PDB file of C-alpha atoms and ligand atoms in Angstrom:
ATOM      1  CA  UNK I  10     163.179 -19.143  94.004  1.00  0.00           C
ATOM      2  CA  UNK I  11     160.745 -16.616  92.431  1.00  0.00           C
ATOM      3  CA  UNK I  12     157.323 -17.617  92.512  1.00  0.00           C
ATOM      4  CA  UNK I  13     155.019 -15.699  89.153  1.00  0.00           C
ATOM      5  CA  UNK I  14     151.868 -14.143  89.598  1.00  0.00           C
ATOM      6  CA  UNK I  15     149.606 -12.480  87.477  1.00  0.00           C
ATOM      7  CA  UNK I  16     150.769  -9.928  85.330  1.00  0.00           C
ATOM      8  CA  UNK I  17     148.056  -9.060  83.247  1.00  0.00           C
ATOM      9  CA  UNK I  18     144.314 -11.013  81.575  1.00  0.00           C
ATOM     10  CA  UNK I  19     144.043 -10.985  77.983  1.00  0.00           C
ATOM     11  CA  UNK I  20     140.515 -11.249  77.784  1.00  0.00           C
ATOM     12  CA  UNK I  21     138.457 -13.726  74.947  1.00  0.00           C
ATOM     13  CA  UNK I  22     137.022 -12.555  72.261  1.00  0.00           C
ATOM     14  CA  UNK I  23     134.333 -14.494  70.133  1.00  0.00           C
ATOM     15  CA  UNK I  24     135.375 -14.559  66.363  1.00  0.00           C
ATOM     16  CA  UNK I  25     135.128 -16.904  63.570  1.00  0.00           C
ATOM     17  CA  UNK I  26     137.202 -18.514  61.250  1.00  0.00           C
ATOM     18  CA  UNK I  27     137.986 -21.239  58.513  1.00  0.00           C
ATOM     19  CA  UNK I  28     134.055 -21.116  56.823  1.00  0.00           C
ATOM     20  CA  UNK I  29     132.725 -20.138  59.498  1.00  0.00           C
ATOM     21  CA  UNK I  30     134.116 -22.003  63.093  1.00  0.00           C
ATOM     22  CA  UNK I  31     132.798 -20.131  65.797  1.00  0.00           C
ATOM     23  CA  UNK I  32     135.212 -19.822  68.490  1.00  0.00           C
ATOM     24  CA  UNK I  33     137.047 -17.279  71.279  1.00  0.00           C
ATOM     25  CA  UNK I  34     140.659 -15.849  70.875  1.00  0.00           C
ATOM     26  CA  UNK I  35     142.574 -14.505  73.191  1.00  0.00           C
ATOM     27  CA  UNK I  36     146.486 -14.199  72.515  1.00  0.00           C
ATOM     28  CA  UNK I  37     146.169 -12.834  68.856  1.00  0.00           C
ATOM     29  CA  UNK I  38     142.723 -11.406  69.004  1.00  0.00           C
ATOM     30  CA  UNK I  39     144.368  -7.716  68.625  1.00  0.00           C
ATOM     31  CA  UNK I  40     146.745  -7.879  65.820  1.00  0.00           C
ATOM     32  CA  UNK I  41     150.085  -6.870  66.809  1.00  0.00           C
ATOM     33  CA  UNK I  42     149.968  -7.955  70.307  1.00  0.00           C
ATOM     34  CA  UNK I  43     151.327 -11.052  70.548  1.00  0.00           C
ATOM     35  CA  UNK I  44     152.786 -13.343  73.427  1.00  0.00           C
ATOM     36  CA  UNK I  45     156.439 -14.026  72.081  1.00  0.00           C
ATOM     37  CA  UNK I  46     156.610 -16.651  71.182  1.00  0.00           C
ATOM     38  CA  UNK I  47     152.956 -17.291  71.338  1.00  0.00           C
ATOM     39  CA  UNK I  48     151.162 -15.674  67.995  1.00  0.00           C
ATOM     40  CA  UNK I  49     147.593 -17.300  69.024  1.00  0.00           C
ATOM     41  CA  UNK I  50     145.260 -19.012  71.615  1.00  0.00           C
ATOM     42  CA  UNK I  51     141.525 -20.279  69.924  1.00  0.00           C
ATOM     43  CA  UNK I  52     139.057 -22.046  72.410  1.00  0.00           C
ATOM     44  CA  UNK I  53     136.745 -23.679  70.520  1.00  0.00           C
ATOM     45  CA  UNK I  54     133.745 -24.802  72.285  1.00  0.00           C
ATOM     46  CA  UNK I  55     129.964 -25.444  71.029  1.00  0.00           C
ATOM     47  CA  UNK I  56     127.140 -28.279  71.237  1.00  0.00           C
ATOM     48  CA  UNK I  57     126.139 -26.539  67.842  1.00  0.00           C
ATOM     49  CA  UNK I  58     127.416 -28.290  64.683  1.00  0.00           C
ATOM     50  CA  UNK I  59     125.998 -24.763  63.102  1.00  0.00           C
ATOM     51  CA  UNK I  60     129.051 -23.331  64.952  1.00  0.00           C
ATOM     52  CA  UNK I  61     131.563 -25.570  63.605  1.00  0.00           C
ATOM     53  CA  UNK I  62     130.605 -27.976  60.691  1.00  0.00           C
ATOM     54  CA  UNK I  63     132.158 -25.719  58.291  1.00  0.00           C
ATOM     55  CA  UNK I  64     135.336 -26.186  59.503  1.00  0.00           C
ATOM     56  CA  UNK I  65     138.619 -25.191  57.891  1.00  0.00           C
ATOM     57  CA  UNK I  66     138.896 -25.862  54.117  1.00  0.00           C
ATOM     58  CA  UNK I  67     142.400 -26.253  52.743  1.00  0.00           C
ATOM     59  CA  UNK I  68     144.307 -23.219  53.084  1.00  0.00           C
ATOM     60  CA  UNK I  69     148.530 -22.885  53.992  1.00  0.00           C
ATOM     61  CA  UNK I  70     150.759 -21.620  56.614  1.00  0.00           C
ATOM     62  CA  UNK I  71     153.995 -20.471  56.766  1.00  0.00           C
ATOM     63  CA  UNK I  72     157.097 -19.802  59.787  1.00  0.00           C
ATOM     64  CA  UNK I  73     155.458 -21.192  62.604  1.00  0.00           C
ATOM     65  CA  UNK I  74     153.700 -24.194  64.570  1.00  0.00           C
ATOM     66  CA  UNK I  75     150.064 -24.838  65.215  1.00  0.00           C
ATOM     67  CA  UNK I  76     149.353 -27.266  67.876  1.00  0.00           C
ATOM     68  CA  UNK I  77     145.536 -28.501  68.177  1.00  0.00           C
ATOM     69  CA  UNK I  78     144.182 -29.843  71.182  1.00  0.00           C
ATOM     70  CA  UNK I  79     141.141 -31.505  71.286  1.00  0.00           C
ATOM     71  CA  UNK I  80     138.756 -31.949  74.458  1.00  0.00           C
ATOM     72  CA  UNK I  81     135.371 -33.223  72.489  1.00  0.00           C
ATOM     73  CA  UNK I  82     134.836 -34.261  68.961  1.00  0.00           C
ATOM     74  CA  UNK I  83     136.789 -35.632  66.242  1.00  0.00           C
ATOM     75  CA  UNK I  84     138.709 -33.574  63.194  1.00  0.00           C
ATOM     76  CA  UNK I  85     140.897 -34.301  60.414  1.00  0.00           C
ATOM     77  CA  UNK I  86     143.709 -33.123  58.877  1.00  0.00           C
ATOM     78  CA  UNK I  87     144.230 -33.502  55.274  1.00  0.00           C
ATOM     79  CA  UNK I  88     147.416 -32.162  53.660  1.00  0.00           C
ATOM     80  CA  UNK I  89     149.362 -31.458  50.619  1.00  0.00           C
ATOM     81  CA  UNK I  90     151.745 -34.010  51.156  1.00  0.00           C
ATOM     82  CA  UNK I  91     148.616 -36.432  51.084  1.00  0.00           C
ATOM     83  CA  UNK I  92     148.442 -36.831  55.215  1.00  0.00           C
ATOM     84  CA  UNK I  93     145.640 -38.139  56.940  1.00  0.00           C
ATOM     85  CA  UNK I  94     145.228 -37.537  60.069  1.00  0.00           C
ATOM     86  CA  UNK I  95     142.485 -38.095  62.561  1.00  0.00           C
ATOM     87  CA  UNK I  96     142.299 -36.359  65.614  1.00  0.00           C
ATOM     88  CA  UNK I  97     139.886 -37.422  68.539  1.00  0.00           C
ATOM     89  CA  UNK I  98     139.087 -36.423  72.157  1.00  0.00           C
ATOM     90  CA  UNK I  99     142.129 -35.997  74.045  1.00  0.00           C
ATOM     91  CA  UNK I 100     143.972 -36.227  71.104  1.00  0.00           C
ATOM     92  CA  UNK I 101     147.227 -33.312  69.869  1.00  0.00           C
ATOM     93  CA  UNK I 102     148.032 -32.459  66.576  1.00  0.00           C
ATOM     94  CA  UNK I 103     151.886 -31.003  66.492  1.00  0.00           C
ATOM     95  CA  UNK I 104     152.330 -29.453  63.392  1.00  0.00           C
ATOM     96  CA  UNK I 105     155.697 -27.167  62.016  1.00  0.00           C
ATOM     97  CA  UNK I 106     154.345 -25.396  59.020  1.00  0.00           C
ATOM     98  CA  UNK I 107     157.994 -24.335  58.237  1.00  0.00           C
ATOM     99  CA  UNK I 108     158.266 -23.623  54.485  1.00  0.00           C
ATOM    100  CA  UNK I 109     155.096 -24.464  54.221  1.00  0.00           C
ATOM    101  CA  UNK I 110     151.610 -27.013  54.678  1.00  0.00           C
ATOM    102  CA  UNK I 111     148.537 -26.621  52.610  1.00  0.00           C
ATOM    103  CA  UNK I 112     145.972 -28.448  54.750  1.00  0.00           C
ATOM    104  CA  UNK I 113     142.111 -28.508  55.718  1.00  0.00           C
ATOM    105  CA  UNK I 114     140.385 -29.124  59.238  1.00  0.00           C
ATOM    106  CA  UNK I 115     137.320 -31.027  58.696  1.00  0.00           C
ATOM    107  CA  UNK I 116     135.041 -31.931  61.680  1.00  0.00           C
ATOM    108  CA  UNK I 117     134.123 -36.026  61.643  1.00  0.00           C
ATOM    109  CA  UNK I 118     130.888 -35.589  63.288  1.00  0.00           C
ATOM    110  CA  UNK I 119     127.512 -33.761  62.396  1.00  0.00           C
ATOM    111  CA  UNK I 120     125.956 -33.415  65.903  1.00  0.00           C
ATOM    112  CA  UNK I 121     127.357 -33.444  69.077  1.00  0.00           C
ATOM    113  CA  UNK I 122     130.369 -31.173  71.567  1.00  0.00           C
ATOM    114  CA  UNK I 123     133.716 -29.494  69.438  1.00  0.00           C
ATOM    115  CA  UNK I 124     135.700 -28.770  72.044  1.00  0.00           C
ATOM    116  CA  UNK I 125     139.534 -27.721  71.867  1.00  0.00           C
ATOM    117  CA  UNK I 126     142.059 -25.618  71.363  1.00  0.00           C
ATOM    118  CA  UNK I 127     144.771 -24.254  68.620  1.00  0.00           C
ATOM    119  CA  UNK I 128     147.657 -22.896  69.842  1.00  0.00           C
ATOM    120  CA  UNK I 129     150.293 -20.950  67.258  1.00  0.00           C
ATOM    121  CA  UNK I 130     153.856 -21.034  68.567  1.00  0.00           C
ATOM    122  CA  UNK I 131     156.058 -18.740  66.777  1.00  0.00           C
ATOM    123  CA  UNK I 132     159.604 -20.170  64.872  1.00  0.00           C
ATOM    124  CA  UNK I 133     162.830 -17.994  64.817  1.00  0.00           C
ATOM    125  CA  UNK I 134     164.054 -16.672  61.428  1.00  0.00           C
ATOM    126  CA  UNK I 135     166.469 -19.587  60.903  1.00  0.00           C
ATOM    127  CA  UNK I 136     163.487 -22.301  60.965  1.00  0.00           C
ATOM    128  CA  UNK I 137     160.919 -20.453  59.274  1.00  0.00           C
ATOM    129  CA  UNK I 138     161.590 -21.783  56.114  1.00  0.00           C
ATOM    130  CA  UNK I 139     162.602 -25.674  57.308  1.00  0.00           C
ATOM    131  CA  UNK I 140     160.514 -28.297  55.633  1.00  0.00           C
ATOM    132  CA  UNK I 141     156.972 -29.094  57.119  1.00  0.00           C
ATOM    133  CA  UNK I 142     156.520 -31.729  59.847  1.00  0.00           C
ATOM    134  CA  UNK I 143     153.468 -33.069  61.887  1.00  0.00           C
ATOM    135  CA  UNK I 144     152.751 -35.645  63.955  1.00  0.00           C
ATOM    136  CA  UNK I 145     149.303 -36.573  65.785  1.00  0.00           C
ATOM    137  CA  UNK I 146     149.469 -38.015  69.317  1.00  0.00           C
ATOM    138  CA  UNK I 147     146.589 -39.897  70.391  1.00  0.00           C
ATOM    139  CA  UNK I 148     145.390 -39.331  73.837  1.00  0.00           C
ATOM    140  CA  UNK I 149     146.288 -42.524  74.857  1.00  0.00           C
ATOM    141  CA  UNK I 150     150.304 -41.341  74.054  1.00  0.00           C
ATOM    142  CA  UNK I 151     149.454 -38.080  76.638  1.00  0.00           C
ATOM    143  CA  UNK I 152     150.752 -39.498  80.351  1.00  0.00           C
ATOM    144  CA  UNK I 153     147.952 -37.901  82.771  1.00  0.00           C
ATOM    145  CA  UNK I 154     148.691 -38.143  86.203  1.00  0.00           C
ATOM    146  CA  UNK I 155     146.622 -37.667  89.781  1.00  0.00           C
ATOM    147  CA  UNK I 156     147.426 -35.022  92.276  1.00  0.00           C
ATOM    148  CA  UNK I 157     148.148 -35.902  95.932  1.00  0.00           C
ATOM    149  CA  UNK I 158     144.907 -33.334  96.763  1.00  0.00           C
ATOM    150  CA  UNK I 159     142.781 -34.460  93.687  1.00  0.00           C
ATOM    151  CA  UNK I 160     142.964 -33.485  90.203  1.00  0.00           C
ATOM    152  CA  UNK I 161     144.746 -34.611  86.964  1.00  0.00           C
ATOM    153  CA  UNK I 162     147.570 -33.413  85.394  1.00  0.00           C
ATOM    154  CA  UNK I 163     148.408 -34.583  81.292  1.00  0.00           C
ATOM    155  CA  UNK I 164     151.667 -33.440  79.892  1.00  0.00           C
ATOM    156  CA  UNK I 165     151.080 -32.491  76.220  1.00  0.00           C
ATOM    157  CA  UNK I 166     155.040 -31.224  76.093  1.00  0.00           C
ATOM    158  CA  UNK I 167     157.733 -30.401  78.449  1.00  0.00           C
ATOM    159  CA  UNK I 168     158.040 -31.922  81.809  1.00  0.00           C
ATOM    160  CA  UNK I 169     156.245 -31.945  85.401  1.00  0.00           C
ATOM    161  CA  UNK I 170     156.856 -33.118  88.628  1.00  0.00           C
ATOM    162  CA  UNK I 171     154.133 -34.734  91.153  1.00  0.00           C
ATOM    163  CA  UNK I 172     156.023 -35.795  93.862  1.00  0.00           C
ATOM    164  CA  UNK I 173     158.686 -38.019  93.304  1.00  0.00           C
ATOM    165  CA  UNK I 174     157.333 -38.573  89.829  1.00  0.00           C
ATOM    166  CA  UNK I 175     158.936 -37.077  87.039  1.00  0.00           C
ATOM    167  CA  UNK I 176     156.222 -36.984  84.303  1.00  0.00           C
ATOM    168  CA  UNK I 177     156.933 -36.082  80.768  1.00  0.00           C
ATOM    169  CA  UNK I 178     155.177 -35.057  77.538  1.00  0.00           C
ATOM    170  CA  UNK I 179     155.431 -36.870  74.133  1.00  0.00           C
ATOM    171  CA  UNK I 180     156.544 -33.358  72.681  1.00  0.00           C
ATOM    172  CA  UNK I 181     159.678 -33.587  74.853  1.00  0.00           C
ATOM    173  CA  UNK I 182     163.848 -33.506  74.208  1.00  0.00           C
ATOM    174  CA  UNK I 183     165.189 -35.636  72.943  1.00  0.00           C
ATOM    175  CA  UNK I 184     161.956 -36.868  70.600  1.00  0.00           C
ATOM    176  CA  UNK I 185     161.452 -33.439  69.699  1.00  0.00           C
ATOM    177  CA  UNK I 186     164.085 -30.246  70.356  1.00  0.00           C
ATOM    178  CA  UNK I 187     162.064 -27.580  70.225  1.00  0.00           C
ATOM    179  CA  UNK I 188     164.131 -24.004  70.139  1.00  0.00           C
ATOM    180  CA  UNK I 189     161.386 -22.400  71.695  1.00  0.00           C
ATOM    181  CA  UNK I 190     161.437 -25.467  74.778  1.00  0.00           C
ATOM    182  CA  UNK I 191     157.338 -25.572  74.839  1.00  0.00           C
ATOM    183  CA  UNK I 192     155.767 -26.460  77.855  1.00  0.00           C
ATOM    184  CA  UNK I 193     151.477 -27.203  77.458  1.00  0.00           C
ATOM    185  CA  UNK I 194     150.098 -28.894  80.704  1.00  0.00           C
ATOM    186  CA  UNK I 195     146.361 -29.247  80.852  1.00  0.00           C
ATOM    187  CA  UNK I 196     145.116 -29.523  84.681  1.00  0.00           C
ATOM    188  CA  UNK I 197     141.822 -30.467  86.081  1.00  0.00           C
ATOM    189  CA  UNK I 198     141.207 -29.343  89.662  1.00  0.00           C
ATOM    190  CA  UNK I 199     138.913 -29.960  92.358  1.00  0.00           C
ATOM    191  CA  UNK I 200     137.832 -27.215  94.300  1.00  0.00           C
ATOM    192  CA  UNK I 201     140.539 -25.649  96.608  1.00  0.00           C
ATOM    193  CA  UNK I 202     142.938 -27.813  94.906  1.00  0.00           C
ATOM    194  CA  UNK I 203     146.721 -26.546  94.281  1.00  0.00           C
ATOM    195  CA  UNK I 204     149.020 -26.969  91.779  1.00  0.00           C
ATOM    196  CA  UNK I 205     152.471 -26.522  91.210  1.00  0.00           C
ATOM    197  CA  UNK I 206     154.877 -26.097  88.306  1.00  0.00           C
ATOM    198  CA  UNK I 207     158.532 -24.912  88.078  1.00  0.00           C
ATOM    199  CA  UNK I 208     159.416 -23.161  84.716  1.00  0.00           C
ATOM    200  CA  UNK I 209     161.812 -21.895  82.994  1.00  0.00           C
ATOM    201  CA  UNK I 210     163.013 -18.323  84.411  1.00  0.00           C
ATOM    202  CA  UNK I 211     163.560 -16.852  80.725  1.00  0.00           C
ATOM    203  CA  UNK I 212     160.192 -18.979  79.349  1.00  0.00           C
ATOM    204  CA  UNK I 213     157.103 -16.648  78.799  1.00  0.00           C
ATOM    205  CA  UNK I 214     154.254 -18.295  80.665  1.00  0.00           C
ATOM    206  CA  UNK I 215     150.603 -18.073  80.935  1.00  0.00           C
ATOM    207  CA  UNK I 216     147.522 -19.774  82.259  1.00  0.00           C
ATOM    208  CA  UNK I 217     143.965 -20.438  80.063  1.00  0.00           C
ATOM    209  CA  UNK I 218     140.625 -21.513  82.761  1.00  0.00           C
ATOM    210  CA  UNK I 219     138.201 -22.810  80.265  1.00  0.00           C
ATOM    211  CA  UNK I 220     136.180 -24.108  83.231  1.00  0.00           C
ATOM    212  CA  UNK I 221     136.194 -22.407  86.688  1.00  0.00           C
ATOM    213  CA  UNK I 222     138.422 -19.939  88.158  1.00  0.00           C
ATOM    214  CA  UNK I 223     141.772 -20.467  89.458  1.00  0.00           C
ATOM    215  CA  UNK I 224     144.089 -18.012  91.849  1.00  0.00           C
ATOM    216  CA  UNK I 225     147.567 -17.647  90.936  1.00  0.00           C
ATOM    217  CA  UNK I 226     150.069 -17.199  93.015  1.00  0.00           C
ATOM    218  CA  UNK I 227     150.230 -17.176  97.195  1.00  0.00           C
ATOM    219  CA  UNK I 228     149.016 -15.019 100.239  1.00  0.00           C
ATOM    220  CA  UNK I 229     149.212 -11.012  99.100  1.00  0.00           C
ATOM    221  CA  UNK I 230     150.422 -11.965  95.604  1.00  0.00           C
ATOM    222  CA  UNK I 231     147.669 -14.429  95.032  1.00  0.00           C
ATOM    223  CA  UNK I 232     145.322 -12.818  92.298  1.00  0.00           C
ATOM    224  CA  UNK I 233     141.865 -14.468  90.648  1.00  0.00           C
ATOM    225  CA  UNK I 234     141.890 -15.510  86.726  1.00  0.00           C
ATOM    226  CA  UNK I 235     138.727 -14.858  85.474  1.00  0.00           C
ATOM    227  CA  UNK I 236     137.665 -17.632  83.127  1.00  0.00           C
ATOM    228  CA  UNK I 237     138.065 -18.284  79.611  1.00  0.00           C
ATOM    229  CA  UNK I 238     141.218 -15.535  79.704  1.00  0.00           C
ATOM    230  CA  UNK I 239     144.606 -15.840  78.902  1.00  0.00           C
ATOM    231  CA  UNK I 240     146.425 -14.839  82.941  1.00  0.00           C
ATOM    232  CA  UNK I 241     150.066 -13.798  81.997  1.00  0.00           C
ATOM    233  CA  UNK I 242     152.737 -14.752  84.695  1.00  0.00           C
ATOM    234  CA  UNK I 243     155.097 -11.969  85.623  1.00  0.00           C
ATOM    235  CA  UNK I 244     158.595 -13.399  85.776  1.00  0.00           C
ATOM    236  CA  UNK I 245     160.024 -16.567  88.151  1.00  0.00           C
ATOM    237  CA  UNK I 246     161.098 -19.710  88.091  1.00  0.00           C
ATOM    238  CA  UNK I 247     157.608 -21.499  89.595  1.00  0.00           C
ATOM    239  CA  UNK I 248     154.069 -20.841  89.543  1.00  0.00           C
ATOM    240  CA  UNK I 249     151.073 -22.057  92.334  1.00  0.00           C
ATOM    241  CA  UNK I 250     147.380 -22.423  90.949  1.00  0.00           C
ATOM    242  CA  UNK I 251     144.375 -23.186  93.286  1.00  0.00           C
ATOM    243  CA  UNK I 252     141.347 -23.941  91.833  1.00  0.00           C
ATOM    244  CA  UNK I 253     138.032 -21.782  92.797  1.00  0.00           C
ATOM    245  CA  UNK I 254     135.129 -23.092  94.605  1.00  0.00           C
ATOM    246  CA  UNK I 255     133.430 -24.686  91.688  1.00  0.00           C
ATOM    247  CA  UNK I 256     137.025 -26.286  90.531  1.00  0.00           C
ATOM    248  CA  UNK I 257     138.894 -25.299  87.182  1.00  0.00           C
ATOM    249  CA  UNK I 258     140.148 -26.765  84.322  1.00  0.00           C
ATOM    250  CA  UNK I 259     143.058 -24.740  83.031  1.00  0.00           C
ATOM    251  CA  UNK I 260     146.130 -25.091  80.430  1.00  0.00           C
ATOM    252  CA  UNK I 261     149.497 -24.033  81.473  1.00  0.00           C
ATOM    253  CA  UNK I 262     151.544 -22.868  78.463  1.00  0.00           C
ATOM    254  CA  UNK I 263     154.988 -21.694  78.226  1.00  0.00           C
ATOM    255  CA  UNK I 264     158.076 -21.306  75.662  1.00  0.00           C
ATOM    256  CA  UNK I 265     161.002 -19.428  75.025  1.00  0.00           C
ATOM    257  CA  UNK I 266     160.441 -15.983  73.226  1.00  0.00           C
ATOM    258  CA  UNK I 267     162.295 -15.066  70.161  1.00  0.00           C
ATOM    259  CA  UNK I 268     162.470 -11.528  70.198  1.00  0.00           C
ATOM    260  CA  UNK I 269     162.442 -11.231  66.505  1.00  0.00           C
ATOM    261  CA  UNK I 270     159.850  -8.525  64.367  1.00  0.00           C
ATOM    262  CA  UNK I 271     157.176 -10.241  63.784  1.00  0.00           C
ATOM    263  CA  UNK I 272     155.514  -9.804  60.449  1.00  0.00           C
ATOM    264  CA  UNK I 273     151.773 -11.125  59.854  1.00  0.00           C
ATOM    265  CA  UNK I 274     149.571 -12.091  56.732  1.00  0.00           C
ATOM    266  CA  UNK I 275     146.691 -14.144  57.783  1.00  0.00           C
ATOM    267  CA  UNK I 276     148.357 -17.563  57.702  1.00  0.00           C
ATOM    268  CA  UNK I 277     151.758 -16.494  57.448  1.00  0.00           C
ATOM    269  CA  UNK I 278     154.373 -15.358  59.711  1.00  0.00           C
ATOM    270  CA  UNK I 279     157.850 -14.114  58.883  1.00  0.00           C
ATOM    271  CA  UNK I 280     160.431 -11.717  59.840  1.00  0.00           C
ATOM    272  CA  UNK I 281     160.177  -9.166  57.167  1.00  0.00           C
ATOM    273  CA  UNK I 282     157.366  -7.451  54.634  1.00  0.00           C
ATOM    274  CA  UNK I 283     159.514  -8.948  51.636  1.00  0.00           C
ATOM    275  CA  UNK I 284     159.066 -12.262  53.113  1.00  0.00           C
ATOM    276  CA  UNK I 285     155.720 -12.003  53.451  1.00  0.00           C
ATOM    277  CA  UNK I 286     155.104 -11.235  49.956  1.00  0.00           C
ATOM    278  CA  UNK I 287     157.625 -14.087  48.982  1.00  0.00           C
ATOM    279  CA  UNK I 288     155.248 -16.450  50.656  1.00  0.00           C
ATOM    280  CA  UNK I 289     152.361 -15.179  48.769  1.00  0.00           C
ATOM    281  CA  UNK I 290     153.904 -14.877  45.303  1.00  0.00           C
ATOM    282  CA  UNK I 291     154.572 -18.732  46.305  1.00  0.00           C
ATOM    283  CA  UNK I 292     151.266 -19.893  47.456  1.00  0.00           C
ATOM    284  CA  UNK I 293     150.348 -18.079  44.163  1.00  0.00           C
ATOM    285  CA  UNK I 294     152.446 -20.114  41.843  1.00  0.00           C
ATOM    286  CA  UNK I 295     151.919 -23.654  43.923  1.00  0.00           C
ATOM    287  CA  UNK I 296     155.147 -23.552  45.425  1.00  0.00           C
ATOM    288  CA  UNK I 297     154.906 -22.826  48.942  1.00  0.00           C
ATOM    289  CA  UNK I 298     154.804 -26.256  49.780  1.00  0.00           C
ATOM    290  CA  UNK I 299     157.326 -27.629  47.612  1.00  0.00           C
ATOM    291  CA  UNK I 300     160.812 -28.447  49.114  1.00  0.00           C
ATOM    292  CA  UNK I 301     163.110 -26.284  47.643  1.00  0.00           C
TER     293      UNK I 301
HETATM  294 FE1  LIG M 403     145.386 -24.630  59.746  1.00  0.00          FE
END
């Protein structure tokens, strides 16, 4: 067994987006550097509704997945396909853009803590151009389980295991086959607290604090994350957190990387510059969202 460490921080960068949304971006904050098969990490985070009561009018993706995971506050999702969906604290939004979704992000609130994050999983070239599926899980749906030494962990997708308790997501085989096998834990830990997590030795894996620090890894390997950074893992087959002195609240993401190019216009994502101007010329016309 190979235990990760740290490989290397992508720092946070603040940025805005939609009308206006302020919020921090790691993965994806340099274009071109991505996280295969990650494209994007956004923290959102703000008692301000100046900072996010814009919100995201409608606008479209294409070729990949945006998962939304909210801590504080209430959005919704409107779509093309005439979807409503609200999405409240706790709460996931799993959406495959595929083809193609024309959809807004609208906060429900006027005053009061925003407080998630959207995460952009990449698809391979065969299911970039499948037809568009979401589905919002409601907190209650997200199993959250204590830690013999304190804590919590929730299982958004993909599978832990506390003890003799096997503990998995609702994004999971066989309700949802994923080809790039997502794993998205979200762990709140006491101070000194540990945490352990075996994954996938080919999965890409990193590690978000939005609250505290944690160390990753054991004895001489054991390295600090600082917070609100995206910690790489180097390659292994499990990985050890321990929360800092003030405690941590961290997400634990991993998937399967494509190793495909990666071509990217704003909201789309496809293999190839042609493709990329296909999407336009049909978000142009009105038919990027149509099933073909
Ligand atoms: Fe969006």
């Amino acid at each position: 067994m190979t235990t990760r460490t740290l490989q290397h921080v992508i720092p946070s960068m603040p940025t805005s987006d939609g009308a206006g949304v302020k919020l921090r971006r790691s993965i994806g904050a340099q274009r071109g550097l991505y996280l295969d098969p990650f494209l994007m990490l956004d923290e959102f985070g703000t008692d301000n509704p100046g900072d996010y009561i814009a919100g995201f009018p409608a606008h479209p993706h294409r070729g990949f997945e945006t998962v939304t995971y909210m801590l504080d506050g209430r959005m919704q999702h409107r779509d093309h396909l005439g979807n409503v969906g609200d999405l409240g604290p706790g709460g996931v939004q799993w959406m495959t853009a595929g083809r193609g979704v024309i959809h807004s992000e609208m906060p429900l609130q006027e005053s009061g803590r925003m407080r998630g994050f959207q995460l952009w999983i990449n698809l391979p070239a065969r299911e970039k151009m499948k037809p568009a599926w979401y589905r919002d899980i409601p907190a209650s749906e997200i199993p959250a389980h204590g830690l013999p030494g304190g804590g919590t962990v929730k299982v958004i997708a993909g599978t832990t295991q506390v003890g003799d308790a096997t503990v998995s997501g609702p994004i999971n085989p066989p309700t949802a086959t994923l080809s790039t096998d997502p794993l998205y834990l979200d762990l709140v830990l006491p101070a000194g607290a540990h945490f352990e997590q075996a994954i996938g030795s080919m999965h890409t894996a990193f590690i978000y604090a939005y609250e505290g620090q944690v160390v990753i890894g054991d004895g001489a390997a054991a390295k600090a994350l600082p917070t609100q950074a995206a910690g790489v893992l180097t390659p292994g087959d499990t990985v050890r957190v321990t929360a800092g002195p003030n405690g941590a609240r961290a997400v634990l993401i991993a998937g399967l990387p494509i190793r495909e190019p990666i071509v990217q216009y704003g909201p789309f994502v496809m293999n190839t510059r042609e493709e990329i101007e296909q999407a336009i010329r049909d978000y142009n016309d009105g038919t990027l969202a149509k099933v073909a």
